[in-house]
Every structure is written in C-alpha cells, then in structure tokens.
mmCIF file of C-alpha atoms in Angstrom:
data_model
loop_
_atom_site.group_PDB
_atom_site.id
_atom_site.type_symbol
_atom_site.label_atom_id
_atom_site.label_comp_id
_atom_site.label_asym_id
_atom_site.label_seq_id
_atom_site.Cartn_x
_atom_site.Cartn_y
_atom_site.Cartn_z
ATOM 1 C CA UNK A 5 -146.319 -127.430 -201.008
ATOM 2 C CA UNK A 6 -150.216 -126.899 -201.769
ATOM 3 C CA UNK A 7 -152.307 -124.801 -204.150
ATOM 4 C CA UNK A 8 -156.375 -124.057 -202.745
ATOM 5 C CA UNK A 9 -158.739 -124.303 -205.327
ATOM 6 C CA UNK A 10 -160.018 -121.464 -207.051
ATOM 7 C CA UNK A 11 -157.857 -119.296 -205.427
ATOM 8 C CA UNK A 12 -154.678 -121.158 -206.718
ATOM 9 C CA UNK A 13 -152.972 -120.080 -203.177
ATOM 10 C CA UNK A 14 -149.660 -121.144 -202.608
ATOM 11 C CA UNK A 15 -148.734 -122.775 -199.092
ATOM 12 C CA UNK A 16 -145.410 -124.208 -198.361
ATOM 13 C CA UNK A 17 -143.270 -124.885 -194.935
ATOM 14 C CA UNK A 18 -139.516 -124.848 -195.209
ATOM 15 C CA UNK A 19 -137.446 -126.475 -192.369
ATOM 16 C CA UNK A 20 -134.232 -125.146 -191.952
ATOM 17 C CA UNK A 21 -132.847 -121.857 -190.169
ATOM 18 C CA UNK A 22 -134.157 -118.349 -191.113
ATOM 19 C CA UNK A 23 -130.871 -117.138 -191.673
ATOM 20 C CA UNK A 24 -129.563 -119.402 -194.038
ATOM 21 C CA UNK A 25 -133.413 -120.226 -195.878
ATOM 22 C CA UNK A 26 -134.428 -117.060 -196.546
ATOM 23 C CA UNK A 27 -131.367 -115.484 -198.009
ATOM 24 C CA UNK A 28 -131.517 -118.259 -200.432
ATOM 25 C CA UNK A 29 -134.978 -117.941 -202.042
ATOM 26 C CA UNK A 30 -135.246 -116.263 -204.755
ATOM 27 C CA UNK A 31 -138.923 -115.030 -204.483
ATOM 28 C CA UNK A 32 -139.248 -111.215 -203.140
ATOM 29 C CA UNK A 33 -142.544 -110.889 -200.811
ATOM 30 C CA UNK A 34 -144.506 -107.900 -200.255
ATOM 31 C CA UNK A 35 -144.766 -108.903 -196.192
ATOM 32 C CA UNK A 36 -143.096 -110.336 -193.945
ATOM 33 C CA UNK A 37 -144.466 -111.338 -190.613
ATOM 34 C CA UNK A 38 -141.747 -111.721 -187.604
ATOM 35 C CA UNK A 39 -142.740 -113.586 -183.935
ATOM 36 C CA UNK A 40 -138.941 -113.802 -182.838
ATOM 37 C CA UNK A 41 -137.710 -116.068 -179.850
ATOM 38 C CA UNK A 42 -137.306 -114.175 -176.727
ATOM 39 C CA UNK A 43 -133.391 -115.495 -176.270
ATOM 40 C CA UNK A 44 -134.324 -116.108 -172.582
ATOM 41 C CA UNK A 45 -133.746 -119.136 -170.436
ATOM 42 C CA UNK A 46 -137.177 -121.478 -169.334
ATOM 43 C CA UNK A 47 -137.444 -122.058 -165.685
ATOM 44 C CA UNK A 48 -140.751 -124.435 -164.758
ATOM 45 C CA UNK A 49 -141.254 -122.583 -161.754
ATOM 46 C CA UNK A 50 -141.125 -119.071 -163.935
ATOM 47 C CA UNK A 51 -142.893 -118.078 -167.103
ATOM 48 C CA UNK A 52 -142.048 -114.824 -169.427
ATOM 49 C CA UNK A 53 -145.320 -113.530 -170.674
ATOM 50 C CA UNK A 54 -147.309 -116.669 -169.636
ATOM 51 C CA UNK A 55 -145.396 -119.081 -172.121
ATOM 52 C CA UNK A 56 -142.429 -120.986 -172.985
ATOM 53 C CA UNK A 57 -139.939 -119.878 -174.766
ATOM 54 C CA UNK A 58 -138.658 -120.788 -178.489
ATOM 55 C CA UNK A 59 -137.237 -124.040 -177.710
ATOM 56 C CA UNK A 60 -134.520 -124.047 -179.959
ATOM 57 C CA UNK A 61 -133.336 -121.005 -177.951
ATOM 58 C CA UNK A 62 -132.922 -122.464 -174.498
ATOM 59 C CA UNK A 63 -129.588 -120.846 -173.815
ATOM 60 C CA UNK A 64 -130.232 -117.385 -172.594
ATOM 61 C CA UNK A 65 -128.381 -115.060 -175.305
ATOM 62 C CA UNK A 66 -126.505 -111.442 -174.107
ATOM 63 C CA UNK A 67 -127.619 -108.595 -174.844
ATOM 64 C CA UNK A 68 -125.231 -108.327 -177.090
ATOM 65 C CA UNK A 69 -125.857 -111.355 -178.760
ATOM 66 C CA UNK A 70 -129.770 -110.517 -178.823
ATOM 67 C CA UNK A 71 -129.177 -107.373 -180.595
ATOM 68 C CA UNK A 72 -126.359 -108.892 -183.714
ATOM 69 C CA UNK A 73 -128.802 -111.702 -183.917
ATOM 70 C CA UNK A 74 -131.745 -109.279 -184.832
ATOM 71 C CA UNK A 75 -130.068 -106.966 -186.745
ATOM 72 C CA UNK A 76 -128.582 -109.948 -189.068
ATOM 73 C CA UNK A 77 -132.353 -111.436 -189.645
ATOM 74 C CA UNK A 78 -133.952 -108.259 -189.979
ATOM 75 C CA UNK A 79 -131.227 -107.194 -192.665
ATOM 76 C CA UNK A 80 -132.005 -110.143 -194.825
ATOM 77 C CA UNK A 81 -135.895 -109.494 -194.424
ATOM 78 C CA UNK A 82 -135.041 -106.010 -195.648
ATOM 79 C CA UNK A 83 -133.489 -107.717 -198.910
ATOM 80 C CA UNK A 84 -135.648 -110.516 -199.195
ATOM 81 C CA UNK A 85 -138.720 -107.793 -199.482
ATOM 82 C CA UNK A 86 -140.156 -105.822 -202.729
ATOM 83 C CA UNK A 87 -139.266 -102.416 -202.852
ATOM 84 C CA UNK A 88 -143.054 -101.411 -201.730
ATOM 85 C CA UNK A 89 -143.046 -104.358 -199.129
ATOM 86 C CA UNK A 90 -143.332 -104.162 -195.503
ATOM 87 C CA UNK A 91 -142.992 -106.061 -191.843
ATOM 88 C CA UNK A 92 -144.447 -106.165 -188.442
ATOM 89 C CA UNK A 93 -141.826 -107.761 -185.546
ATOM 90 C CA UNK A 94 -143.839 -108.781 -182.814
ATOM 91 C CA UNK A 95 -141.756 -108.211 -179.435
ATOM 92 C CA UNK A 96 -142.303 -108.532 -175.356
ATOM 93 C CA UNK A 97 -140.558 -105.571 -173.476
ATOM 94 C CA UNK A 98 -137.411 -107.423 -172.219
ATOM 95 C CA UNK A 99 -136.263 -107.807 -175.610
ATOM 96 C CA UNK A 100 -137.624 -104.282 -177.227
ATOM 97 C CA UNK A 101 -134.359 -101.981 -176.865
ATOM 98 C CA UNK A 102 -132.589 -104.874 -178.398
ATOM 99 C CA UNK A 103 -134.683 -105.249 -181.681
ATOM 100 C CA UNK A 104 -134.944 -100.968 -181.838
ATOM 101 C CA UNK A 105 -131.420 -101.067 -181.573
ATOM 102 C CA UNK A 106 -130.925 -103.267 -184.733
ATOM 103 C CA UNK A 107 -133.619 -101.697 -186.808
ATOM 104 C CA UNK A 108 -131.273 -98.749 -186.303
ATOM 105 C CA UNK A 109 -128.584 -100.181 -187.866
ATOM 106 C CA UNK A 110 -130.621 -101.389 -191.055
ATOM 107 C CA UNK A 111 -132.086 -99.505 -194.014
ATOM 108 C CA UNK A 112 -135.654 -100.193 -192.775
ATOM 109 C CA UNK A 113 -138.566 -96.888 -192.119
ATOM 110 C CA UNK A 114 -140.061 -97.522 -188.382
ATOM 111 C CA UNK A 115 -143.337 -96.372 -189.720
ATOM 112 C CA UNK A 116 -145.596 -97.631 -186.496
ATOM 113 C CA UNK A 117 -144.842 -98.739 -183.104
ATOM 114 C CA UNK A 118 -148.208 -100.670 -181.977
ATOM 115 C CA UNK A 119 -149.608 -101.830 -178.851
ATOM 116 C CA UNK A 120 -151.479 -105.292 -178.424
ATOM 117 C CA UNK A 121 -153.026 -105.090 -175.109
ATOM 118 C CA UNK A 122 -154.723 -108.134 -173.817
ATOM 119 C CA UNK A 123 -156.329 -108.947 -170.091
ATOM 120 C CA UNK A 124 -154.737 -112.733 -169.604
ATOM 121 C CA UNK A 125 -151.265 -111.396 -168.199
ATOM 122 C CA UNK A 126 -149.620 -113.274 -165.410
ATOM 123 C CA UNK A 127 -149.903 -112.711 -161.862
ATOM 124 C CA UNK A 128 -147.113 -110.982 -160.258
ATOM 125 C CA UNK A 129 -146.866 -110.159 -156.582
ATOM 126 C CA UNK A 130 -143.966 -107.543 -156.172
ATOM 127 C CA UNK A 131 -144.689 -105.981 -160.010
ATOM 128 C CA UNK A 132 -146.799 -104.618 -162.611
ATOM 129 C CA UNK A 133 -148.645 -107.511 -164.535
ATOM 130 C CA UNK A 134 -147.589 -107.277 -168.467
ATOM 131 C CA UNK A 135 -150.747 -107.407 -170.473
ATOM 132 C CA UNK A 136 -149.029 -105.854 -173.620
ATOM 133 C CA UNK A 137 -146.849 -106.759 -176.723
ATOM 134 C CA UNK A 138 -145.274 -104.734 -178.824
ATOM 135 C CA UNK A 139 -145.842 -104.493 -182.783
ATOM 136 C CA UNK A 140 -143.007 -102.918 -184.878
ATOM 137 C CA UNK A 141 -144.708 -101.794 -188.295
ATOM 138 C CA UNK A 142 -141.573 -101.333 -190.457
ATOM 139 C CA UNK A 143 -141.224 -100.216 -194.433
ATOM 140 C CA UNK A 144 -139.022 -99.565 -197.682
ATOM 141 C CA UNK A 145 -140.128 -96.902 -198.925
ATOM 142 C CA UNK A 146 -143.151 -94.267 -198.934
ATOM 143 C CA UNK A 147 -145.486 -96.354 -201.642
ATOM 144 C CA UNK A 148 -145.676 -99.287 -199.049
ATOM 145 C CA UNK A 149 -149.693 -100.931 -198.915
ATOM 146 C CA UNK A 150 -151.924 -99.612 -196.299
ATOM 147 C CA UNK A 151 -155.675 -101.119 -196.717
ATOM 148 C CA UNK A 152 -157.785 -99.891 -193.927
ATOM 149 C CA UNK A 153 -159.724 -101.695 -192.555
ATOM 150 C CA UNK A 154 -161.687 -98.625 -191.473
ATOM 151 C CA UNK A 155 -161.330 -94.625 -192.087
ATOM 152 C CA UNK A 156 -159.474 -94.538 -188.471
ATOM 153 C CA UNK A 157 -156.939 -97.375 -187.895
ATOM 154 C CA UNK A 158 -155.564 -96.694 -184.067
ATOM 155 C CA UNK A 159 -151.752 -97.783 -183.045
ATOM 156 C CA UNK A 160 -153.324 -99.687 -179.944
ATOM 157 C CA UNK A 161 -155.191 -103.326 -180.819
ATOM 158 C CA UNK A 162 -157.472 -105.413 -178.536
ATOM 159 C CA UNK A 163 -159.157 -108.395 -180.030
ATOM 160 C CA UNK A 164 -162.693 -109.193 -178.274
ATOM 161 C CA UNK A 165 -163.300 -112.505 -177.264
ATOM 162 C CA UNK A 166 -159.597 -113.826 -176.782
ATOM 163 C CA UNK A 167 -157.536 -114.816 -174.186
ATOM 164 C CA UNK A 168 -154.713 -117.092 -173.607
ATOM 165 C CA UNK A 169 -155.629 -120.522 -174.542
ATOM 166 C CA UNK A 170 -159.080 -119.902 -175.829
ATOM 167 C CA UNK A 171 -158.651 -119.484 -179.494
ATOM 168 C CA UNK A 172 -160.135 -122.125 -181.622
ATOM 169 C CA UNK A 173 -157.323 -122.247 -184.199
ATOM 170 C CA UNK A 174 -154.102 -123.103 -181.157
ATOM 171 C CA UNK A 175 -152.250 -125.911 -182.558
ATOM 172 C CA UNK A 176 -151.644 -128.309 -179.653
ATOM 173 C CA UNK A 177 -148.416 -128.902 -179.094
ATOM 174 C CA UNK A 178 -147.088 -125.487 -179.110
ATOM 175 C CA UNK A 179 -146.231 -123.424 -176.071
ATOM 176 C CA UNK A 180 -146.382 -119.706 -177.964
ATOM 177 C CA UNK A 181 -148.997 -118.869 -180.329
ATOM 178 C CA UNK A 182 -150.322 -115.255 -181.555
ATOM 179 C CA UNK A 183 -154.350 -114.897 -182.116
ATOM 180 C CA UNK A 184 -155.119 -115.476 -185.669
ATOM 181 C CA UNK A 185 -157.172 -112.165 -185.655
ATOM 182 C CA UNK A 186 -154.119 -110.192 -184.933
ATOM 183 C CA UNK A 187 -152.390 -111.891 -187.820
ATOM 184 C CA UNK A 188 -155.019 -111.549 -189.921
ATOM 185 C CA UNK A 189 -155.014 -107.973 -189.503
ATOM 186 C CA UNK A 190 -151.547 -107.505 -190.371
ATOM 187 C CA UNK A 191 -152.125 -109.369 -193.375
ATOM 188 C CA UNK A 192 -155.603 -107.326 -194.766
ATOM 189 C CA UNK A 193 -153.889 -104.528 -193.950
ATOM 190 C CA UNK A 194 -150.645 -105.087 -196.091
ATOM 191 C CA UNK A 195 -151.666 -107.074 -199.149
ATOM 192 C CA UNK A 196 -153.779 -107.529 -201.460
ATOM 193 C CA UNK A 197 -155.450 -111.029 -202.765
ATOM 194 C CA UNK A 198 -152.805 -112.871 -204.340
ATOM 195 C CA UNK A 199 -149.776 -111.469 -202.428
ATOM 196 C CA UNK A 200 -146.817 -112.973 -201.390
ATOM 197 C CA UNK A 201 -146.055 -113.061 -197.443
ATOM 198 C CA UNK A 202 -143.026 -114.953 -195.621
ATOM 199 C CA UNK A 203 -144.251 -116.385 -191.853
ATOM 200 C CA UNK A 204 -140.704 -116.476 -190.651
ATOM 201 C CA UNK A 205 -139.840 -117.886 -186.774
ATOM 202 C CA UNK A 206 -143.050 -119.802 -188.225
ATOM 203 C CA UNK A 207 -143.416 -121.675 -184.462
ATOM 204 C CA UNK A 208 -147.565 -122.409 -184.226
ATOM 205 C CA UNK A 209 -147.939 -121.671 -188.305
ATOM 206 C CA UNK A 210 -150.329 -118.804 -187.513
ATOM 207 C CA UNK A 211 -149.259 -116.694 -190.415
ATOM 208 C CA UNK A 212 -149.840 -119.005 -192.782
ATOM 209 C CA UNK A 213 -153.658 -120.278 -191.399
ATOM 210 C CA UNK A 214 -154.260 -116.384 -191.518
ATOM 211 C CA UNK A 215 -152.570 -116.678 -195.363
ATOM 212 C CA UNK A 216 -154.841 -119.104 -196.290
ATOM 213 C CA UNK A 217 -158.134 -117.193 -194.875
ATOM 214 C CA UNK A 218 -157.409 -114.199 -196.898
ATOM 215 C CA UNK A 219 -156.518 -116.041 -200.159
ATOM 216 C CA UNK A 220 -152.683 -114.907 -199.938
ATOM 217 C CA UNK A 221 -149.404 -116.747 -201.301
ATOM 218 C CA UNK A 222 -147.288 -117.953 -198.059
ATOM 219 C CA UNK A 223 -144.174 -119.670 -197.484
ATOM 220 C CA UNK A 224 -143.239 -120.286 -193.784
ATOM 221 C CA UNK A 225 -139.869 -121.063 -192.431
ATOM 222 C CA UNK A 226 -139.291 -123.095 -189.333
ATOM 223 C CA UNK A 227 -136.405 -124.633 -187.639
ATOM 224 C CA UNK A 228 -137.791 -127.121 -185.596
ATOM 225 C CA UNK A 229 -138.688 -130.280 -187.566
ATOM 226 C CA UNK A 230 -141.812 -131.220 -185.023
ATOM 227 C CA UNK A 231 -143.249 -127.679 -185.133
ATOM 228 C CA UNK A 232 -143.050 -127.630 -188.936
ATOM 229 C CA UNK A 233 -145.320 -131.125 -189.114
ATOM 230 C CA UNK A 234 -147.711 -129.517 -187.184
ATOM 231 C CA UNK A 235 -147.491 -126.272 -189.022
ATOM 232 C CA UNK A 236 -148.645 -128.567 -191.962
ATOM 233 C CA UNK A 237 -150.828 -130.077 -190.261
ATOM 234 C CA UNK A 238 -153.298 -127.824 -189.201
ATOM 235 C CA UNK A 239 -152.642 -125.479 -191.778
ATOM 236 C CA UNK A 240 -152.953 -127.807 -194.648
ATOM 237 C CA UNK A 241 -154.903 -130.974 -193.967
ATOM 238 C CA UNK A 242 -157.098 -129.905 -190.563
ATOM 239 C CA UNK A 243 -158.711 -126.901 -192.980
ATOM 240 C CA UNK A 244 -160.474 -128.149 -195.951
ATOM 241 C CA UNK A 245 -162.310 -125.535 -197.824
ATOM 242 C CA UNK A 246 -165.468 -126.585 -196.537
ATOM 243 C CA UNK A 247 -164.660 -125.353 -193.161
ATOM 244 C CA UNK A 248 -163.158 -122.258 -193.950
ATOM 245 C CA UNK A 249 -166.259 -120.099 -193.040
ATOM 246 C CA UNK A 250 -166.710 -121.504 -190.112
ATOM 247 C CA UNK A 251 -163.247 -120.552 -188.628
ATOM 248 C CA UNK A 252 -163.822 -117.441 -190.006
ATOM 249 C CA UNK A 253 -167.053 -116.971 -187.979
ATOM 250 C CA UNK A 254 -165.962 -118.125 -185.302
ATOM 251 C CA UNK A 255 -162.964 -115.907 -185.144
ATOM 252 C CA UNK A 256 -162.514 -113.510 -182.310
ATOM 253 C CA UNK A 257 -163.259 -109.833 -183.343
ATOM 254 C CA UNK A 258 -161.588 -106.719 -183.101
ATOM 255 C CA UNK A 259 -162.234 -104.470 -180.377
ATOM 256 C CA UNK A 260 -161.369 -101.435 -180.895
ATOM 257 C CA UNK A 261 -163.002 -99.890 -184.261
ATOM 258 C CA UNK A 262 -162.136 -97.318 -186.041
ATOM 259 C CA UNK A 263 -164.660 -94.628 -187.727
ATOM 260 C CA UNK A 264 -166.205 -95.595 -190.990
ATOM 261 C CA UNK A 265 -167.541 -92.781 -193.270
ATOM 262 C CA UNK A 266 -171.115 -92.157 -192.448
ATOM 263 C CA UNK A 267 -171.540 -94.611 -189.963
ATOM 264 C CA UNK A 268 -171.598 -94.932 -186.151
ATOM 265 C CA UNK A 269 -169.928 -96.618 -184.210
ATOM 266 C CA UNK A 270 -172.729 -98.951 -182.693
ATOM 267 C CA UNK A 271 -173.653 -99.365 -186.254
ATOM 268 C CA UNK A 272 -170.040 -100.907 -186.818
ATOM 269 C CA UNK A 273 -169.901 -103.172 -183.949
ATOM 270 C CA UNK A 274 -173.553 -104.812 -185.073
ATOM 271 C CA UNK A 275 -171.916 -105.558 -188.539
ATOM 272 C CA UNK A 276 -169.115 -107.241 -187.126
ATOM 273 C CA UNK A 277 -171.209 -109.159 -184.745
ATOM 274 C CA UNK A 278 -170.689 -107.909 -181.565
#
C-alpha cells in the first residue's frame, strides 16, 4: 500500500484470485480495467498473438469452461462497480465469442466494441497475420464518464511509436504486457483525478503505472505471487516522482487523432509531438 505526495494517490497490489478478492472488498470503483488469460495451452514451438500465455492458466479450458469462467468474473465486476462506472475487457479473437457470450448473460451495456491495431503481428505462412485486439467498452447505466480526449474519439486505436517489446515501461519478467498509452487512454477517458480504478488479471501491473501517471486511486489484483512483486516493483519503487515526466515524455503517442474544435489536424499532431 502507498500514497504519492501531493496527490495523496492510493496504490495497492492484492495477491489472491480475482474471484474470491474482489467480491470481498468493500470499495466500489468507477473503472475497471480487464486483460483476461487466453485459457489456451503454451507450446514453445507456437505462440498465440506473439506471447505466452497467463501462466497460471496452462491447461487449455473448453469452450464451455471459457465462457462460465467470464461470465462469473465479469458479473462480480458488474457489482463491484458504481452505478455510473464502467470497463474495457481487452480480448484476442479466439476467445471473443466466448467473452460476448457472457456479457450477454450479465446486466452490463456493450457501449463500444474497439479495435487496437498494431504492425508487430506474427508471421504466419498458410494464414492471415493478426495485428488486432479487441477492446470491449462496457457500462451501467447512461450517466457513465466519457472525457474526450478530442471532439472526435474513433472506435479504432493505433499508438505511434510502439511495437512489441519496445516500450520503455515492460516489466522484465513478464511474457504479456499492454502499451501503457493504451491504458492510459482508457483511464483519461473514464475518470477523473482522484478516481478509483481496479487493474484486475493485474499480470505486468500496467494499469496501475498508467494509475499513477494520471493521479488516480488503484488497487490491482494478481494471482501469481512473482508477478505481484514485480507489479510493486516497478510500479512503486522503480518510479519516484522525480521521474514521472520523463516516462511521460517518453511515452509512445497516439496515432490516430481525432478533430479538435478550431484546429487542424497537422496542428494537433505538432502539439503532441509528432
């Protein structure tokens, strides 16, 4: 558990199981952020969208299994947010019908269904090379937050600048990590300053760096006890205040831009840097 200075953010990581940890807090939060484990089996020879797994998740689930498995986490998320809260589920294709299937079955508003393209997918001879997740943008209720970012916020995201393994902010020692840019754009666009979020299916932690960039409240939960430490780690001790700005800077940007009143588009790209 940590506070940061003058913002008197709150940072905590929880070890345990998602199902049994979050049920059992009694904060509400006005986000929650989901990176679920695919549920597929690791083969060395073979990767699924260029990485590894969950590994607490080696055992290839059914179907079946996939599906009452995401509709019992996604229910609890449902009662563990505010009435005005929201979620994003990040998802790969194979698993897609599965987690549509269970937000079906749950009180939840499918509000967006967003497209991360990126240009680092995996060579494939006899296929189509996936250079896409999928973002689920899910809600309560109609008085859910929605800060744009700019007067025209697109359903299809592309972050300049990043590719698999070049982000600054990767935590070493974990196979799976989402660009802090993409998180960080959930999180501007969903809260405000002082906000609660839950970084469930923590894995790399990068919910919670992105938490502690924007000045919001986070508590992450993770299952396995080595990811947590380094969850901590970086999140915690490797970012002092000081150097804050810098990974800011040095942040990829967003690609795509949306229209801001009065201005061009050039004239938005120069601002941000690009």
């Amino acid at each position: 558990m940590q506070t940061d200075g003058e913002r008197m953010a709150f940072y905590d990581v929880i070890i345990g199981d998602v199902l049994q940890i979050l049920p059992s807090l009694k904060r509400k939060f006005n986000l929650i952020i989901a990176d679920p484990p695919f549920g597929i089996k690791y083969n060395k020879s073979s990767h699924e969208y260029g990485a590894k797994e969950y590994k607490l998740y080696r055992d290839k689930m059914t179907k079946r299994e996939y599906f009452e498995f995401s509709k019992t986490w996604i229910n609890s998320c449902y009662d563990a947010l505010l009435p005005n809260g929201s979620m994003y589920i990040v998802s790969g294709w194979t698993n897609l019908s599965s987690i549509l299937n269970a937000i079906e079955e749950t009180k939840f508003i499918l509000k967006n269904h967003i497209i991360w393209y990126f240009s680092w997918g995996v060579y494939t001879k006899r296929s189509f090379v996936t250079s896409h997740y999928h973002i689920l943008f899910l809600v309560k209720g109609n008085d859910y937050k929605f800060n744009k970012q700019s007067s025209y916020e697109e359903d299809v995201w592309e972050f300049e600048g990043y590719n698999r393994g070049n982000d600054p902010n990767r935590i070493k020692g974990h196979p799976c990590q989402l660009p802090i840019v993409l998180l960080e754009k959930m999180v501007l666009i969903s809260t405000d300053k002082g906000d609660w979020v839950a970084d469930i299916f923590s894995g790399s932690g990068g919910t919670t760096l992105a938490c502690r960039l924007t000045g919001r409240n986070v508590i992450a939960i993770e299952k396995d006890p080595d990811y947590a430490r380094l969850v901590r780690k970086k999140c915690f001790y490797d970012v002092p205040d000081e150097q804050l700005k810098e990974v800011l800077e040095n942040r990829p940007r967003w690609k795509r831009y949306g229209k801001v009143k009065g201005k061009k588009s050039k004239e938005i790209r120069d601002e941000q840097g690009t």
